[in-house]
């Protein structure tokens, strides 16, 4: 099966959000329930039967939804990004050049540069200490020395030995000495060392014609006349050859020489530690042994094993196999083919032999020793591989070859059985192949069987399981067969490819990955091996590390030069896995031109988008911090390729796969990061226009990646920061950069912390590059002006007047009118540089609702006017800086920047707030202190504002500032002159203010906010290090995780959900059968010990847990069955506190706790029932910059649609999609009063009801074009505000309950009339809380007069609660909040004065 198909099917699944599938239990409720219409429970746009009839229309007959609507399948905020993102975690997720995988690269490289061959044969003269048997071994280098004249034989043997060695290392220089003297050996050694320099020298000694080595460690050579044997001390030999060196001693008692060498090494180790490290010895036998003399062996059997292993192995095997009687041994010398051609019999035998010997070594050697002997030097690796064969063959003749470093015994390793079997199969074909040279060669099944075994292991194996030992054979043997003509039977050439070093955490895993890559470059096995390798690499970092350590790298690098179409997808997948762990491979890819392969793949439309995203990831790693990689990819037109695929073919078509968009953006961002030439190319290619379009994409990862690319596109430290730009090209560049900055400012209030964090980081870099400009603008902005300035301006109080030139409409059309009134006081830009590309100003963001800067760092939708630009005056000198001309465009952006960063510094997500404070510190704003202030505008008419007589400058919105910037000491106060809009009530309003003060860095005096105190303020040293983007490294973590297999966690989540669904359905059925839930039994009472009383309470659906919070946003969790506290934590540490509501998200799955603050900030927590384990999932401002919303935020959550509805003292309702973490829509309330209550329907997706401060009620449908589908005034003629509103229990989506502060509860049917069909006078002017059960037919109301009443849907009063069930009968406190259990007949009530939380149930509650 092709991995491409596998990836296509599985990657699509892995890239989608993991929401549990519907359980069968949802379709089979346990109680009879009404039928449902499927259109009611979908999240699609308008329902099939259209919007509901409005007031006065005939009600339509509509089927009611079934309980499946109450068990929504939507799961939000469970993506990887919600696990938390910080710099440390992101860095750990990204590719690394250090750590686990970095060890596969060599620390040192080595090659053998010179080979000295010394043969002391003295043919026809036997040494005196040797008594030969008859018949005796005679062959030397497979030549019978007695078949010709001795001099001729000696010469032929020398030449043959030279050619045998040359096949292993053809590039080395060879020196030959035949029957030499001591002087000739000395000269030979000195010449070899001189030529080799620091490379290794091999010294091969054949002593078959001289006596055994002496006990003093001396070998024998001859005198000039060959009349004497002359001893040569091994110490002299070592002093001539020096290190690094390798010695091969083929003589009897060779172990004596090894012993002498080791003694010398021990003696010299104190003075030269490198000698022991770089000296390698191979000896034919131990000190007490003589060489085999049997005629079945050649005389130089040790040399034959080392230099001609296949021939020697087959001769030895044939005499012991079943073929010995039927096969002519002379045929072995006629085996057809070449050793480096795998499609021949000889080549395949060599291939199999190489795989088996490498596998044996890999399994028995320590990993560092394997690295040194089998991966550092071509010739050394070949000799040691063949040494394993020598040990096997010579031990059969009672001779034990030895080596230094010492190797463990391998002659009985079970992998030799696999070699014997493969050799027997090949030899059985030999007679036929020799008889018929044209006969078709049938390859051995050896590798096919090994791949099958590996595939079986992949189906059942894991990191924790020990793999079968036979599997490594396939991967290891591919080393040396990539270049069939030149590298046969060789390890990696250290000078071309890095040697490899093993670094697996588990010794038992060492054998596994070798299985696959032996056959990578074999046409018959290559594709299958690559697919299996891809599956193996997907198992985790340990697998990638193992494959790199064994030798995958140079071979998959070479495969990038192939044009085979079937390999493209799997090669891209393999490289994705490699680069997700080791960034250092980028250098090799660029050097070999591998980047072009991935650019071509990225540009091809026949691959799946997920696979093209992998190619974009590979390219992003190639250019990450690598200038040569950036330059190479730019020359290969990568910018054009990425930008082309970022744009949809048809604007009306669905956008591309999000993962591909994300990585195209990240690739571009890395491509022009810190590379001005690339940034300029990006600007010229219209990249900002294309990327800005992506800032509204539904996936936060795509938006954050687009911000990352836009931020890196700016060369903020050069041209754009100069005072004057005379060059037209520079002006164009500045305009493009300003457009980018404006776009980033507009997404600074995005719903996702991932996006806002990238915006904050990009804007901080902007502050670093434009530090002087921003400081001067900030100083000018907060500099006090004379009182005459305000008098010279037209009244800003009537700025909302339709006829006023300062109205928002006129300002959006341009600022020329305002500029003409201000005259010479300030220079105001009148060009269109501050407007959008279409000539309009975006009003989607509260940060920039006009083309000119808002009046305060905290923008306010109640101040739709603008200041007069706050620009630098001509020739103004501030802090030693002098500007010869003003830059209106820049100054507007700088002012907007300061405004935005002041908002960012108070972001509900702590890391973003820290970045915002750091950016403000860069421009001289050292402290940001939040405090509450009140002002009374009741004495002013609507449209006017009373101004206290004090020195102040231009009009500001309702914030005031103190600032110390550089050498300036400024005490500036701005009164709140921004008028309330026409639909806001006049009267007392609380305003969130900020102060910028000069405080000692070590003194927290006057700082009301611990987060923003001097202790948290970064020092000057810290400010020199700008915050680093996390989106790239964090996104890399996606490819480091398994992509081809599903997670076991999903199965657990599905099982948990099925169990909870069944519990929920059983409880729903029980609630529906209950006729009267009297709630008379108090089952628990909890003293929360809140100082300010309980503001909100929440019952968890599937555990006996109640959560409570107070006005100071202290959240406490309590187990009411065990009466034990579970957890306690602060929602935040800011000084501006106040809680609005607690909500539960994903209640059927991994539940999350939503805590909404009174200022509109929403924080969502996970693990909140674990003591100290709570973790912030996300945080954002639900009312964005609508400061007019004040402290009366109302909020509700709808699980079916994944929407959060938020409003307050404002004219609009904001609908947030928590899955996309994006503002879905802003719905105008069409009312003159504030919204005081919100309730989302749990039956119909997109429906929610709103209650207003004037007593009116409205129902909205986000899917309906008109949005507003119902309006009534059920509480008329009273005008008290609606305290609570909710949809009635059951599955009827058209009945609502509304309770006003006056104490009346109204029941309405949307389909029939605007008048209520039932009214309950529950309390007299003191109703404070309303709760409506989802399923049980009850509603509950609470009063400030210390009572709770429970009513049926028919208006019958079921229960009244006034007293605690104690002996003293103490009165309950004033009721602050009421909350029903989602599925059970339980009611939680929180008191405002005594901080008690009481839980009530029916009498028969168990």
Short mmCIF file of N, CA, C and O in Angstrom, two decimals, residues 8 48 692 743 765 866 870 1082 1386:
data_model
loop_
_atom_site.label_atom_id
_atom_site.label_comp_id
_atom_site.label_asym_id
_atom_site.label_seq_id
_atom_site.Cartn_x
_atom_site.Cartn_y
_atom_site.Cartn_z
N UNK A 8 -2.91 10.40 2.88
CA UNK A 8 -4.07 11.18 2.43
C UNK A 8 -5.27 10.92 3.30
O UNK A 8 -6.03 11.83 3.65
N UNK A 48 -34.52 25.50 7.47
CA UNK A 48 -35.33 25.20 6.30
C UNK A 48 -36.68 25.91 6.33
O UNK A 48 -37.17 26.34 5.29
N UNK A 692 -2.48 40.11 4.29
CA UNK A 692 -3.51 40.81 5.08
C UNK A 692 -4.87 40.15 4.89
O UNK A 692 -5.68 40.09 5.81
N UNK A 743 -2.53 47.16 9.55
CA UNK A 743 -3.26 45.89 9.58
C UNK A 743 -2.99 45.13 10.87
O UNK A 743 -3.90 44.52 11.44
N UNK A 765 8.89 44.60 17.99
CA UNK A 765 10.02 44.82 17.08
C UNK A 765 9.91 46.18 16.40
O UNK A 765 10.91 46.86 16.16
N UNK A 866 -11.93 61.96 16.70
CA UNK A 866 -10.49 61.79 16.74
C UNK A 866 -9.86 63.01 17.35
O UNK A 866 -10.42 64.09 17.38
N UNK A 870 -2.15 64.46 16.78
CA UNK A 870 -1.06 64.35 17.73
C UNK A 870 0.25 64.16 16.97
O UNK A 870 0.95 63.17 17.12
N UNK A 1082 -32.25 20.97 51.98
CA UNK A 1082 -30.90 21.54 51.81
C UNK A 1082 -29.89 20.42 52.06
O UNK A 1082 -29.74 19.94 53.17
N UNK A 1386 -31.34 19.92 41.24
CA UNK A 1386 -30.52 20.54 42.28
C UNK A 1386 -30.44 22.03 42.01
O UNK A 1386 -30.36 22.46 40.85
#
